[in-house]
Amino acid sequence: MTSGARSRFSGPSDLHLHSNHSDGTESPTEVVRQAHAHGIRTFALTDHDRTTGWDEAAAAAAELKMTFLPGMELSARHQWRSVHVLGYLFDPTDTALMAETERIRSDRIGRAERIVRNIGRDYDLRWDDVLAHTTADATIGRPHIADALITRGFARDRTDAFAGILHPGSGYYEPHYAPDPHTAVRLITQAGGVAVIAHPVTSGRDRMLPIGILERLIAEGLGGFEIEHRENTETGKRQLREIAARHDLVVTGSSDYHGMAGKPNRPGENTTSDEMVARIIDRATGTPPRYA
Ligand code: AMP
Ligand code: ZN
Ligand code: FE
Ligand code: FE
């Protein structure tokens, strides 16, 4: 396949990074610097349910001569399963997509308050403790509650908090509003973006979507799967590679970096091939990459 895009960027490419515009611990500038320091030359910023980090990431990328792909990780849900859909190069002014992200973000606030109230039955934790760990721009999530639990001495780190108090089995958990995966894929695609299911085969409660649903999503315009991700199981990856090959889908590999202190994931621990990055760029019509 020939691609005009292919000569305009260089790898290694990491297409899944979070900043403090959602639940990462670092500003977009710091994230971009860390990605560069880890050898990455092309990257996507994919904060949960928001795009406000793009401008700062683009400026930092320009300074370091990196290529920036604007992105987002859109929250969705199928029954009890949380499904994350990565969107790349969509139009950030698309009204339907932006209205949906607004709805998710505002519901996430009430949901986090409910979780904190539940935890407050057994621990001395208040909503203000959580707010102290967020910025005005942040999409609120359980990681912010984890930070408050750490400050209060009820958890060692985020991993510890997620394994215990924040675990869905703890009795404190509450879900937040999220569209079904079909709606998520449609909104991203209609905004000119490329939709890729994030970490589709983690073990535990967020197991792979039923094959029938995946096939329907592909028919509806799903672009691909994030296959190389530390939380995907080996069996699941094999299955997904097969489905992707059969339907000629994009396959990606990414770190899902949340900051040096946020999660053990490091930029570049998984990468996406130049061919796949070029396919994403060639397919998208919503907004162009910011080339070095
Ligand atoms: P929420 O969207 O509020 O339900 O929180 C889920 C977010 O928490 C995801 O983006 C994960 O990256 C993050 N997360 C999940 N498990 C952990 C963990 N063990 N340590 C740190 N962050 C985690
Ligand atoms: Zn996250
Ligand atoms: Fe995710
Ligand atoms: Fe993520």
PDB file of C-alpha atoms and ligand atoms in Angstrom:
ATOM      1  CA  MET A   1       0.000   0.000   0.000  1.00  0.00           C
ATOM      2  CA  THR A   2       1.331   3.455  -0.839  1.00  0.00           C
ATOM      3  CA  SER A   3       0.612   6.241   1.550  1.00  0.00           C
ATOM      4  CA  GLY A   4       1.212   9.958   1.351  1.00  0.00           C
ATOM      5  CA  ALA A   5       1.174  10.124   5.114  1.00  0.00           C
ATOM      6  CA  ARG A   6       3.918   7.572   5.561  1.00  0.00           C
ATOM      7  CA  SER A   7       6.795   9.824   4.564  1.00  0.00           C
ATOM      8  CA  ARG A   8       5.628  12.629   6.837  1.00  0.00           C
ATOM      9  CA  PHE A   9       6.166  11.092  10.278  1.00  0.00           C
ATOM     10  CA  SER A  10       8.594   8.707  11.876  1.00  0.00           C
ATOM     11  CA  GLY A  11       8.195   6.136  14.612  1.00  0.00           C
ATOM     12  CA  PRO A  12       8.336   4.734  17.159  1.00  0.00           C
ATOM     13  CA  SER A  13       4.671   5.591  17.709  1.00  0.00           C
ATOM     14  CA  ASP A  14       2.671   5.356  20.942  1.00  0.00           C
ATOM     15  CA  LEU A  15      -1.013   6.112  20.361  1.00  0.00           C
ATOM     16  CA  HIS A  16      -2.441   5.975  23.890  1.00  0.00           C
ATOM     17  CA  LEU A  17      -1.254   8.456  26.534  1.00  0.00           C
ATOM     18  CA  HIS A  18      -3.134  10.273  29.329  1.00  0.00           C
ATOM     19  CA  SER A  19      -2.453  13.683  30.887  1.00  0.00           C
ATOM     20  CA  ASN A  20      -3.981  15.548  33.826  1.00  0.00           C
ATOM     21  CA  HIS A  21      -6.814  16.615  31.510  1.00  0.00           C
ATOM     22  CA  SER A  22      -8.203  13.253  32.591  1.00  0.00           C
ATOM     23  CA  ASP A  23      -6.621  10.871  35.095  1.00  0.00           C
ATOM     24  CA  GLY A  24      -2.929  11.085  34.211  1.00  0.00           C
ATOM     25  CA  THR A  25      -0.666  12.708  36.785  1.00  0.00           C
ATOM     26  CA  GLU A  26       1.267  14.997  34.394  1.00  0.00           C
ATOM     27  CA  SER A  27       0.448  18.004  32.214  1.00  0.00           C
ATOM     28  CA  PRO A  28       0.320  17.427  28.440  1.00  0.00           C
ATOM     29  CA  THR A  29       3.757  19.100  28.148  1.00  0.00           C
ATOM     30  CA  GLU A  30       5.268  16.714  30.709  1.00  0.00           C
ATOM     31  CA  VAL A  31       3.638  13.721  29.017  1.00  0.00           C
ATOM     32  CA  VAL A  32       5.104  14.719  25.656  1.00  0.00           C
ATOM     33  CA  ARG A  33       8.561  15.211  27.205  1.00  0.00           C
ATOM     34  CA  GLN A  34       8.377  11.792  28.871  1.00  0.00           C
ATOM     35  CA  ALA A  35       7.276  10.189  25.617  1.00  0.00           C
ATOM     36  CA  HIS A  36      10.231  11.806  23.842  1.00  0.00           C
ATOM     37  CA  ALA A  37      12.640  10.748  26.588  1.00  0.00           C
ATOM     38  CA  HIS A  38      11.388   7.169  26.139  1.00  0.00           C
ATOM     39  CA  GLY A  39      12.235   7.306  22.422  1.00  0.00           C
ATOM     40  CA  ILE A  40       8.746   8.037  21.017  1.00  0.00           C
ATOM     41  CA  ARG A  41       8.597  10.324  17.957  1.00  0.00           C
ATOM     42  CA  THR A  42       4.887  10.077  17.023  1.00  0.00           C
ATOM     43  CA  PHE A  43       2.167   9.985  19.652  1.00  0.00           C
ATOM     44  CA  ALA A  44      -1.520  10.492  20.384  1.00  0.00           C
ATOM     45  CA  LEU A  45      -2.888  12.191  23.499  1.00  0.00           C
ATOM     46  CA  THR A  46      -6.008  10.215  24.430  1.00  0.00           C
ATOM     47  CA  ASP A  47      -7.500  11.677  27.580  1.00  0.00           C
ATOM     48  CA  HIS A  48     -10.786  10.174  28.713  1.00  0.00           C
ATOM     49  CA  ASP A  49     -13.807  11.944  27.241  1.00  0.00           C
ATOM     50  CA  ARG A  50     -12.132  15.263  26.461  1.00  0.00           C
ATOM     51  CA  THR A  51      -9.915  17.096  23.990  1.00  0.00           C
ATOM     52  CA  THR A  52      -8.779  20.118  26.023  1.00  0.00           C
ATOM     53  CA  GLY A  53      -5.183  18.870  26.223  1.00  0.00           C
ATOM     54  CA  TRP A  54      -4.630  18.948  22.454  1.00  0.00           C
ATOM     55  CA  ASP A  55      -3.292  22.502  22.068  1.00  0.00           C
ATOM     56  CA  GLU A  56      -0.668  22.134  24.777  1.00  0.00           C
ATOM     57  CA  ALA A  57       0.362  18.711  23.446  1.00  0.00           C
ATOM     58  CA  ALA A  58       0.670  20.116  19.923  1.00  0.00           C
ATOM     59  CA  ALA A  59       2.903  22.960  21.130  1.00  0.00           C
ATOM     60  CA  ALA A  60       5.139  20.590  23.107  1.00  0.00           C
ATOM     61  CA  ALA A  61       5.315  18.218  20.127  1.00  0.00           C
ATOM     62  CA  ALA A  62       6.356  21.032  17.783  1.00  0.00           C
ATOM     63  CA  GLU A  63       9.147  22.018  20.153  1.00  0.00           C
ATOM     64  CA  LEU A  64      10.497  18.460  20.197  1.00  0.00           C
ATOM     65  CA  LYS A  65       9.921  17.846  16.455  1.00  0.00           C
ATOM     66  CA  MET A  66       7.446  15.072  17.126  1.00  0.00           C
ATOM     67  CA  THR A  67       4.258  14.229  15.239  1.00  0.00           C
ATOM     68  CA  PHE A  68       1.060  14.598  17.261  1.00  0.00           C
ATOM     69  CA  LEU A  69      -2.182  12.744  16.527  1.00  0.00           C
ATOM     70  CA  PRO A  70      -5.112  14.328  18.393  1.00  0.00           C
ATOM     71  CA  GLY A  71      -7.152  11.635  20.115  1.00  0.00           C
ATOM     72  CA  MET A  72      -9.483  10.692  22.945  1.00  0.00           C
ATOM     73  CA  GLU A  73     -10.521   7.584  24.872  1.00  0.00           C
ATOM     74  CA  LEU A  74     -14.310   7.578  24.866  1.00  0.00           C
ATOM     75  CA  SER A  75     -16.048   5.746  27.717  1.00  0.00           C
ATOM     76  CA  ALA A  76     -18.678   3.226  26.655  1.00  0.00           C
ATOM     77  CA  ARG A  77     -20.403   0.264  28.272  1.00  0.00           C
ATOM     78  CA  HIS A  78     -21.903  -3.035  27.181  1.00  0.00           C
ATOM     79  CA  GLN A  79     -24.069  -4.434  29.980  1.00  0.00           C
ATOM     80  CA  TRP A  80     -21.723  -4.438  33.002  1.00  0.00           C
ATOM     81  CA  ARG A  81     -18.562  -4.281  30.881  1.00  0.00           C
ATOM     82  CA  SER A  82     -16.747  -1.012  30.620  1.00  0.00           C
ATOM     83  CA  VAL A  83     -15.588  -0.608  27.000  1.00  0.00           C
ATOM     84  CA  HIS A  84     -13.068   2.073  26.038  1.00  0.00           C
ATOM     85  CA  VAL A  85     -13.052   3.323  22.457  1.00  0.00           C
ATOM     86  CA  LEU A  86     -10.039   5.278  21.234  1.00  0.00           C
ATOM     87  CA  GLY A  87     -10.878   7.954  18.685  1.00  0.00           C
ATOM     88  CA  TYR A  88      -8.198   9.441  16.447  1.00  0.00           C
ATOM     89  CA  LEU A  89      -8.203  12.525  14.233  1.00  0.00           C
ATOM     90  CA  PHE A  90     -11.909  13.353  14.628  1.00  0.00           C
ATOM     91  CA  ASP A  91     -13.342  16.856  14.367  1.00  0.00           C
ATOM     92  CA  PRO A  92     -13.225  18.311  17.913  1.00  0.00           C
ATOM     93  CA  THR A  93     -16.117  20.679  17.112  1.00  0.00           C
ATOM     94  CA  ASP A  94     -18.514  17.880  16.131  1.00  0.00           C
ATOM     95  CA  THR A  95     -21.624  18.732  18.149  1.00  0.00           C
ATOM     96  CA  ALA A  96     -22.979  15.193  18.640  1.00  0.00           C
ATOM     97  CA  LEU A  97     -19.652  13.812  19.860  1.00  0.00           C
ATOM     98  CA  MET A  98     -18.938  16.793  22.092  1.00  0.00           C
ATOM     99  CA  ALA A  99     -22.433  16.669  23.632  1.00  0.00           C
ATOM    100  CA  GLU A 100     -21.893  13.012  24.488  1.00  0.00           C
ATOM    101  CA  THR A 101     -18.498  13.649  26.102  1.00  0.00           C
ATOM    102  CA  GLU A 102     -20.069  16.483  28.123  1.00  0.00           C
ATOM    103  CA  ARG A 103     -22.800  14.138  29.327  1.00  0.00           C
ATOM    104  CA  ILE A 104     -20.272  11.460  30.343  1.00  0.00           C
ATOM    105  CA  ARG A 105     -18.001  13.951  32.120  1.00  0.00           C
ATOM    106  CA  SER A 106     -20.765  15.545  34.139  1.00  0.00           C
ATOM    107  CA  ASP A 107     -22.173  12.158  35.158  1.00  0.00           C
ATOM    108  CA  ARG A 108     -18.669  11.056  36.185  1.00  0.00           C
ATOM    109  CA  ILE A 109     -18.658  13.869  38.790  1.00  0.00           C
ATOM    110  CA  GLY A 110     -21.881  12.738  40.488  1.00  0.00           C
ATOM    111  CA  ARG A 111     -20.718   9.137  40.300  1.00  0.00           C
ATOM    112  CA  ALA A 112     -17.373   9.943  41.949  1.00  0.00           C
ATOM    113  CA  GLU A 113     -19.241  11.811  44.704  1.00  0.00           C
ATOM    114  CA  ARG A 114     -21.425   8.734  45.256  1.00  0.00           C
ATOM    115  CA  ILE A 115     -18.350   6.486  45.497  1.00  0.00           C
ATOM    116  CA  VAL A 116     -16.752   8.879  48.003  1.00  0.00           C
ATOM    117  CA  ARG A 117     -19.977   8.938  50.039  1.00  0.00           C
ATOM    118  CA  ASN A 118     -19.987   5.111  50.058  1.00  0.00           C
ATOM    119  CA  ILE A 119     -16.342   4.982  51.146  1.00  0.00           C
ATOM    120  CA  GLY A 120     -17.103   7.629  53.773  1.00  0.00           C
ATOM    121  CA  ARG A 121     -19.276   5.123  55.619  1.00  0.00           C
ATOM    122  CA  ASP A 122     -16.104   3.276  56.635  1.00  0.00           C
ATOM    123  CA  TYR A 123     -13.211   5.697  56.105  1.00  0.00           C
ATOM    124  CA  ASP A 124     -12.613   9.350  56.913  1.00  0.00           C
ATOM    125  CA  LEU A 125     -12.692  10.557  53.309  1.00  0.00           C
ATOM    126  CA  ARG A 126     -14.484  13.630  51.937  1.00  0.00           C
ATOM    127  CA  TRP A 127     -15.208  15.040  48.501  1.00  0.00           C
ATOM    128  CA  ASP A 128     -12.808  17.960  49.176  1.00  0.00           C
ATOM    129  CA  ASP A 129      -9.960  15.429  49.542  1.00  0.00           C
ATOM    130  CA  VAL A 130     -10.664  14.301  45.989  1.00  0.00           C
ATOM    131  CA  LEU A 131     -11.044  17.809  44.582  1.00  0.00           C
ATOM    132  CA  ALA A 132      -7.590  18.618  45.964  1.00  0.00           C
ATOM    133  CA  HIS A 133      -6.213  16.067  43.478  1.00  0.00           C
ATOM    134  CA  THR A 134      -7.956  17.325  40.335  1.00  0.00           C
ATOM    135  CA  THR A 135      -7.433  20.260  38.025  1.00  0.00           C
ATOM    136  CA  ALA A 136     -10.208  22.361  36.512  1.00  0.00           C
ATOM    137  CA  ASP A 137      -9.642  20.571  33.196  1.00  0.00           C
ATOM    138  CA  ALA A 138      -9.748  17.010  34.471  1.00  0.00           C
ATOM    139  CA  THR A 139     -12.251  14.318  33.566  1.00  0.00           C
ATOM    140  CA  ILE A 140     -12.869  12.896  37.046  1.00  0.00           C
ATOM    141  CA  GLY A 141     -12.270   9.193  37.599  1.00  0.00           C
ATOM    142  CA  ARG A 142     -11.468   6.664  40.260  1.00  0.00           C
ATOM    143  CA  PRO A 143      -7.725   7.461  40.013  1.00  0.00           C
ATOM    144  CA  HIS A 144      -8.451  10.858  41.614  1.00  0.00           C
ATOM    145  CA  ILE A 145     -10.235   9.098  44.472  1.00  0.00           C
ATOM    146  CA  ALA A 146      -7.199   6.799  44.706  1.00  0.00           C
ATOM    147  CA  ASP A 147      -4.941   9.847  45.119  1.00  0.00           C
ATOM    148  CA  ALA A 148      -7.130  11.123  47.971  1.00  0.00           C
ATOM    149  CA  LEU A 149      -7.027   7.680  49.619  1.00  0.00           C
ATOM    150  CA  ILE A 150      -3.215   7.717  49.369  1.00  0.00           C
ATOM    151  CA  THR A 151      -2.999  11.200  50.931  1.00  0.00           C
ATOM    152  CA  ARG A 152      -5.286  10.056  53.752  1.00  0.00           C
ATOM    153  CA  GLY A 153      -3.116   6.987  54.326  1.00  0.00           C
ATOM    154  CA  PHE A 154      -5.757   4.421  53.267  1.00  0.00           C
ATOM    155  CA  ALA A 155      -3.820   3.161  50.219  1.00  0.00           C
ATOM    156  CA  ARG A 156      -0.128   2.878  49.318  1.00  0.00           C
ATOM    157  CA  ASP A 157      -0.509   3.839  45.668  1.00  0.00           C
ATOM    158  CA  ARG A 158      -3.134   3.840  42.908  1.00  0.00           C
ATOM    159  CA  THR A 159      -2.608   0.134  42.213  1.00  0.00           C
ATOM    160  CA  ASP A 160      -3.244  -0.666  45.881  1.00  0.00           C
ATOM    161  CA  ALA A 161      -6.383   1.509  45.913  1.00  0.00           C
ATOM    162  CA  PHE A 162      -7.745  -0.191  42.772  1.00  0.00           C
ATOM    163  CA  ALA A 163      -7.063  -3.636  44.199  1.00  0.00           C
ATOM    164  CA  GLY A 164      -8.977  -2.805  47.369  1.00  0.00           C
ATOM    165  CA  ILE A 165     -11.289   0.104  48.156  1.00  0.00           C
ATOM    166  CA  LEU A 166     -11.930   1.105  44.514  1.00  0.00           C
ATOM    167  CA  HIS A 167     -12.431  -2.438  43.226  1.00  0.00           C
ATOM    168  CA  PRO A 168     -15.947  -3.052  41.885  1.00  0.00           C
ATOM    169  CA  GLY A 169     -16.232  -5.928  44.363  1.00  0.00           C
ATOM    170  CA  SER A 170     -15.568  -3.687  47.371  1.00  0.00           C
ATOM    171  CA  GLY A 171     -19.161  -2.598  47.804  1.00  0.00           C
ATOM    172  CA  TYR A 172     -18.321   1.092  47.285  1.00  0.00           C
ATOM    173  CA  TYR A 173     -18.342   1.025  43.487  1.00  0.00           C
ATOM    174  CA  GLU A 174     -20.845   2.964  41.370  1.00  0.00           C
ATOM    175  CA  PRO A 175     -21.050   3.019  37.559  1.00  0.00           C
ATOM    176  CA  HIS A 176     -21.235   6.212  35.488  1.00  0.00           C
ATOM    177  CA  TYR A 177     -23.290   6.967  32.409  1.00  0.00           C
ATOM    178  CA  ALA A 178     -21.679   5.740  29.190  1.00  0.00           C
ATOM    179  CA  PRO A 179     -23.084   5.128  25.713  1.00  0.00           C
ATOM    180  CA  ASP A 180     -23.119   1.629  24.240  1.00  0.00           C
ATOM    181  CA  PRO A 181     -20.120   0.743  22.034  1.00  0.00           C
ATOM    182  CA  HIS A 182     -22.181   1.096  18.839  1.00  0.00           C
ATOM    183  CA  THR A 183     -23.002   4.699  19.680  1.00  0.00           C
ATOM    184  CA  ALA A 184     -19.382   5.402  20.659  1.00  0.00           C
ATOM    185  CA  VAL A 185     -18.000   4.032  17.373  1.00  0.00           C
ATOM    186  CA  ARG A 186     -20.674   5.837  15.337  1.00  0.00           C
ATOM    187  CA  LEU A 187     -20.040   9.203  17.032  1.00  0.00           C
ATOM    188  CA  ILE A 188     -16.275   9.011  16.441  1.00  0.00           C
ATOM    189  CA  THR A 189     -16.679   7.807  12.854  1.00  0.00           C
ATOM    190  CA  GLN A 190     -19.300  10.421  11.979  1.00  0.00           C
ATOM    191  CA  ALA A 191     -16.934  13.088  13.319  1.00  0.00           C
ATOM    192  CA  GLY A 192     -14.379  11.936  10.734  1.00  0.00           C
ATOM    193  CA  GLY A 193     -12.293   9.954  13.215  1.00  0.00           C
ATOM    194  CA  VAL A 194     -10.962   6.418  13.356  1.00  0.00           C
ATOM    195  CA  ALA A 195     -12.353   4.266  16.192  1.00  0.00           C
ATOM    196  CA  VAL A 196     -10.127   1.628  17.800  1.00  0.00           C
ATOM    197  CA  ILE A 197     -11.242  -0.486  20.766  1.00  0.00           C
ATOM    198  CA  ALA A 198      -8.771   0.014  23.621  1.00  0.00           C
ATOM    199  CA  HIS A 199      -7.415  -3.008  25.564  1.00  0.00           C
ATOM    200  CA  PRO A 200     -10.276  -5.218  24.300  1.00  0.00           C
ATOM    201  CA  VAL A 201      -9.230  -8.439  26.056  1.00  0.00           C
ATOM    202  CA  THR A 202      -8.219  -7.711  29.627  1.00  0.00           C
ATOM    203  CA  SER A 203      -8.785 -10.504  32.109  1.00  0.00           C
ATOM    204  CA  GLY A 204     -11.434 -10.364  34.810  1.00  0.00           C
ATOM    205  CA  ARG A 205     -14.734  -8.573  34.580  1.00  0.00           C
ATOM    206  CA  ASP A 206     -14.000  -6.605  31.401  1.00  0.00           C
ATOM    207  CA  ARG A 207     -13.579  -9.689  29.208  1.00  0.00           C
ATOM    208  CA  MET A 208     -13.840  -9.510  25.424  1.00  0.00           C
ATOM    209  CA  LEU A 209     -17.113  -8.347  23.918  1.00  0.00           C
ATOM    210  CA  PRO A 210     -19.168 -11.175  22.409  1.00  0.00           C
ATOM    211  CA  ILE A 211     -17.985 -11.934  18.881  1.00  0.00           C
ATOM    212  CA  GLY A 212     -21.398 -11.008  17.466  1.00  0.00           C
ATOM    213  CA  ILE A 213     -21.106  -7.504  18.899  1.00  0.00           C
ATOM    214  CA  LEU A 214     -17.556  -7.151  17.525  1.00  0.00           C
ATOM    215  CA  GLU A 215     -18.713  -8.214  14.055  1.00  0.00           C
ATOM    216  CA  ARG A 216     -21.536  -5.680  14.207  1.00  0.00           C
ATOM    217  CA  LEU A 217     -19.148  -2.935  15.312  1.00  0.00           C
ATOM    218  CA  ILE A 218     -16.859  -3.764  12.385  1.00  0.00           C
ATOM    219  CA  ALA A 219     -19.817  -3.551   9.982  1.00  0.00           C
ATOM    220  CA  GLU A 220     -20.696  -0.187  11.562  1.00  0.00           C
ATOM    221  CA  GLY A 221     -17.259   1.278  10.881  1.00  0.00           C
ATOM    222  CA  LEU A 222     -14.940   0.184  13.704  1.00  0.00           C
ATOM    223  CA  GLY A 223     -11.383   0.838  12.520  1.00  0.00           C
ATOM    224  CA  GLY A 224      -9.392  -1.600  14.606  1.00  0.00           C
ATOM    225  CA  PHE A 225      -8.168  -3.092  17.869  1.00  0.00           C
ATOM    226  CA  GLU A 226      -5.463  -2.095  20.316  1.00  0.00           C
ATOM    227  CA  ILE A 227      -3.782  -5.488  20.519  1.00  0.00           C
ATOM    228  CA  GLU A 228      -0.376  -4.846  22.103  1.00  0.00           C
ATOM    229  CA  HIS A 229      -1.394  -3.519  25.532  1.00  0.00           C
ATOM    230  CA  ARG A 230      -0.058  -4.861  28.817  1.00  0.00           C
ATOM    231  CA  GLU A 231      -3.527  -5.787  30.088  1.00  0.00           C
ATOM    232  CA  ASN A 232      -4.600  -7.870  27.068  1.00  0.00           C
ATOM    233  CA  THR A 233      -4.377 -11.631  27.597  1.00  0.00           C
ATOM    234  CA  GLU A 234      -2.255 -13.751  25.227  1.00  0.00           C
ATOM    235  CA  THR A 235      -5.234 -15.891  24.182  1.00  0.00           C
ATOM    236  CA  GLY A 236      -7.304 -12.785  23.584  1.00  0.00           C
ATOM    237  CA  LYS A 237      -4.567 -11.186  21.464  1.00  0.00           C
ATOM    238  CA  ARG A 238      -4.407 -14.277  19.250  1.00  0.00           C
ATOM    239  CA  GLN A 239      -8.175 -14.198  18.726  1.00  0.00           C
ATOM    240  CA  LEU A 240      -8.164 -10.489  17.940  1.00  0.00           C
ATOM    241  CA  ARG A 241      -5.281 -10.796  15.452  1.00  0.00           C
ATOM    242  CA  GLU A 242      -7.320 -13.384  13.603  1.00  0.00           C
ATOM    243  CA  ILE A 243     -10.455 -11.246  13.493  1.00  0.00           C
ATOM    244  CA  ALA A 244      -8.410  -8.190  12.476  1.00  0.00           C
ATOM    245  CA  ALA A 245      -6.717 -10.070   9.637  1.00  0.00           C
ATOM    246  CA  ARG A 246     -10.029 -11.435   8.383  1.00  0.00           C
ATOM    247  CA  HIS A 247     -11.566  -7.942   8.218  1.00  0.00           C
ATOM    248  CA  ASP A 248      -8.384  -6.052   7.272  1.00  0.00           C
ATOM    249  CA  LEU A 249      -8.564  -3.902  10.417  1.00  0.00           C
ATOM    250  CA  VAL A 250      -5.959  -1.614  11.912  1.00  0.00           C
ATOM    251  CA  VAL A 251      -4.058  -3.113  14.850  1.00  0.00           C
ATOM    252  CA  THR A 252      -2.190  -0.919  17.305  1.00  0.00           C
ATOM    253  CA  GLY A 253       0.140  -1.265  20.258  1.00  0.00           C
ATOM    254  CA  SER A 254       0.336   1.351  23.009  1.00  0.00           C
ATOM    255  CA  SER A 255       1.406   2.044  26.554  1.00  0.00           C
ATOM    256  CA  ASP A 256      -1.717   3.655  28.100  1.00  0.00           C
ATOM    257  CA  TYR A 257       0.699   5.887  30.016  1.00  0.00           C
ATOM    258  CA  HIS A 258      -0.875   7.711  32.998  1.00  0.00           C
ATOM    259  CA  GLY A 259       2.231   9.538  34.286  1.00  0.00           C
ATOM    260  CA  MET A 260       5.380   8.213  35.955  1.00  0.00           C
ATOM    261  CA  ALA A 261       3.540   8.132  39.314  1.00  0.00           C
ATOM    262  CA  GLY A 262       0.099   7.196  37.967  1.00  0.00           C
ATOM    263  CA  LYS A 263       0.653   3.655  36.693  1.00  0.00           C
ATOM    264  CA  PRO A 264       3.664   1.430  35.973  1.00  0.00           C
ATOM    265  CA  ASN A 265       2.976   1.717  32.195  1.00  0.00           C
ATOM    266  CA  ARG A 266       5.834   3.493  30.403  1.00  0.00           C
ATOM    267  CA  PRO A 267       5.722   5.324  27.032  1.00  0.00           C
ATOM    268  CA  GLY A 268       6.872   3.054  24.222  1.00  0.00           C
ATOM    269  CA  GLU A 269       6.460  -0.225  26.127  1.00  0.00           C
ATOM    270  CA  ASN A 270       4.239  -1.134  23.154  1.00  0.00           C
ATOM    271  CA  THR A 271       4.268   0.661  19.825  1.00  0.00           C
ATOM    272  CA  THR A 272       2.245   0.870  16.617  1.00  0.00           C
ATOM    273  CA  SER A 273       3.872   0.153  13.246  1.00  0.00           C
ATOM    274  CA  ASP A 274       4.394   2.953  10.709  1.00  0.00           C
ATOM    275  CA  GLU A 275       2.056   1.154   8.329  1.00  0.00           C
ATOM    276  CA  MET A 276      -0.783   1.154  10.837  1.00  0.00           C
ATOM    277  CA  VAL A 277      -0.219   4.798  11.817  1.00  0.00           C
ATOM    278  CA  ALA A 278      -0.344   5.718   8.113  1.00  0.00           C
ATOM    279  CA  ARG A 279      -3.580   3.773   7.689  1.00  0.00           C
ATOM    280  CA  ILE A 280      -5.185   5.700  10.552  1.00  0.00           C
ATOM    281  CA  ILE A 281      -4.035   9.014   9.072  1.00  0.00           C
ATOM    282  CA  ASP A 282      -5.216   8.107   5.564  1.00  0.00           C
ATOM    283  CA  ARG A 283      -8.623   6.986   6.790  1.00  0.00           C
ATOM    284  CA  ALA A 284      -9.415   9.966   9.025  1.00  0.00           C
ATOM    285  CA  THR A 285     -11.126  13.109   7.739  1.00  0.00           C
ATOM    286  CA  GLY A 286     -11.891  15.030  10.950  1.00  0.00           C
ATOM    287  CA  THR A 287      -8.646  16.836  11.737  1.00  0.00           C
ATOM    288  CA  PRO A 288      -5.097  16.412  10.399  1.00  0.00           C
ATOM    289  CA  PRO A 289      -2.092  15.200  12.392  1.00  0.00           C
ATOM    290  CA  ARG A 290       0.269  17.934  13.560  1.00  0.00           C
ATOM    291  CA  TYR A 291       3.458  16.931  11.742  1.00  0.00           C
ATOM    292  CA  ALA A 292       6.902  17.792  13.060  1.00  0.00           C
TER     293      ALA A 292
HETATM  294  P1  AMP B   1     -12.942   5.019  36.017  1.00  0.00           P
HETATM  295  O1  AMP B   1     -12.977   5.437  34.568  1.00  0.00           O
HETATM  296  O2  AMP B   1     -13.225   6.174  36.903  1.00  0.00           O
HETATM  297  O3  AMP B   1     -13.805   3.836  36.304  1.00  0.00           O
HETATM  298  O4  AMP B   1     -11.452   4.581  36.334  1.00  0.00           O
HETATM  299  C1  AMP B   1     -10.767   3.737  35.434  1.00  0.00           C
HETATM  300  C2  AMP B   1      -9.414   4.311  35.163  1.00  0.00           C
HETATM  301  O5  AMP B   1      -8.560   3.985  36.226  1.00  0.00           O
HETATM  302  C3  AMP B   1      -8.766   3.745  33.893  1.00  0.00           C
HETATM  303  O6  AMP B   1      -8.453   4.783  32.998  1.00  0.00           O
HETATM  304  C4  AMP B   1      -7.497   3.107  34.327  1.00  0.00           C
HETATM  305  O7  AMP B   1      -6.399   3.507  33.552  1.00  0.00           O
HETATM  306  C5  AMP B   1      -7.311   3.554  35.742  1.00  0.00           C
HETATM  307  N1  AMP B   1      -6.855   2.391  36.518  1.00  0.00           N
HETATM  308  C6  AMP B   1      -7.416   1.184  36.524  1.00  0.00           C
HETATM  309  N2  AMP B   1      -6.724   0.338  37.315  1.00  0.00           N
HETATM  310  C7  AMP B   1      -5.682   1.049  37.796  1.00  0.00           C
HETATM  311  C8  AMP B   1      -4.594   0.737  38.642  1.00  0.00           C
HETATM  312  N3  AMP B   1      -4.451  -0.482  39.165  1.00  0.00           N
HETATM  313  N4  AMP B   1      -3.716   1.692  38.910  1.00  0.00           N
HETATM  314  C9  AMP B   1      -3.857   2.914  38.392  1.00  0.00           C
HETATM  315  N5  AMP B   1      -4.869   3.275  37.573  1.00  0.00           N
HETATM  316  C10 AMP B   1      -5.777   2.351  37.282  1.00  0.00           C
HETATM  317 ZN    ZN B   2      -7.315   6.399  32.702  1.00  0.00          ZN
HETATM  318 FE    FE B   3      -8.881   2.455  29.090  1.00  0.00          FE
HETATM  319 FE    FE B   4      -6.387   4.669  28.747  1.00  0.00          FE
END
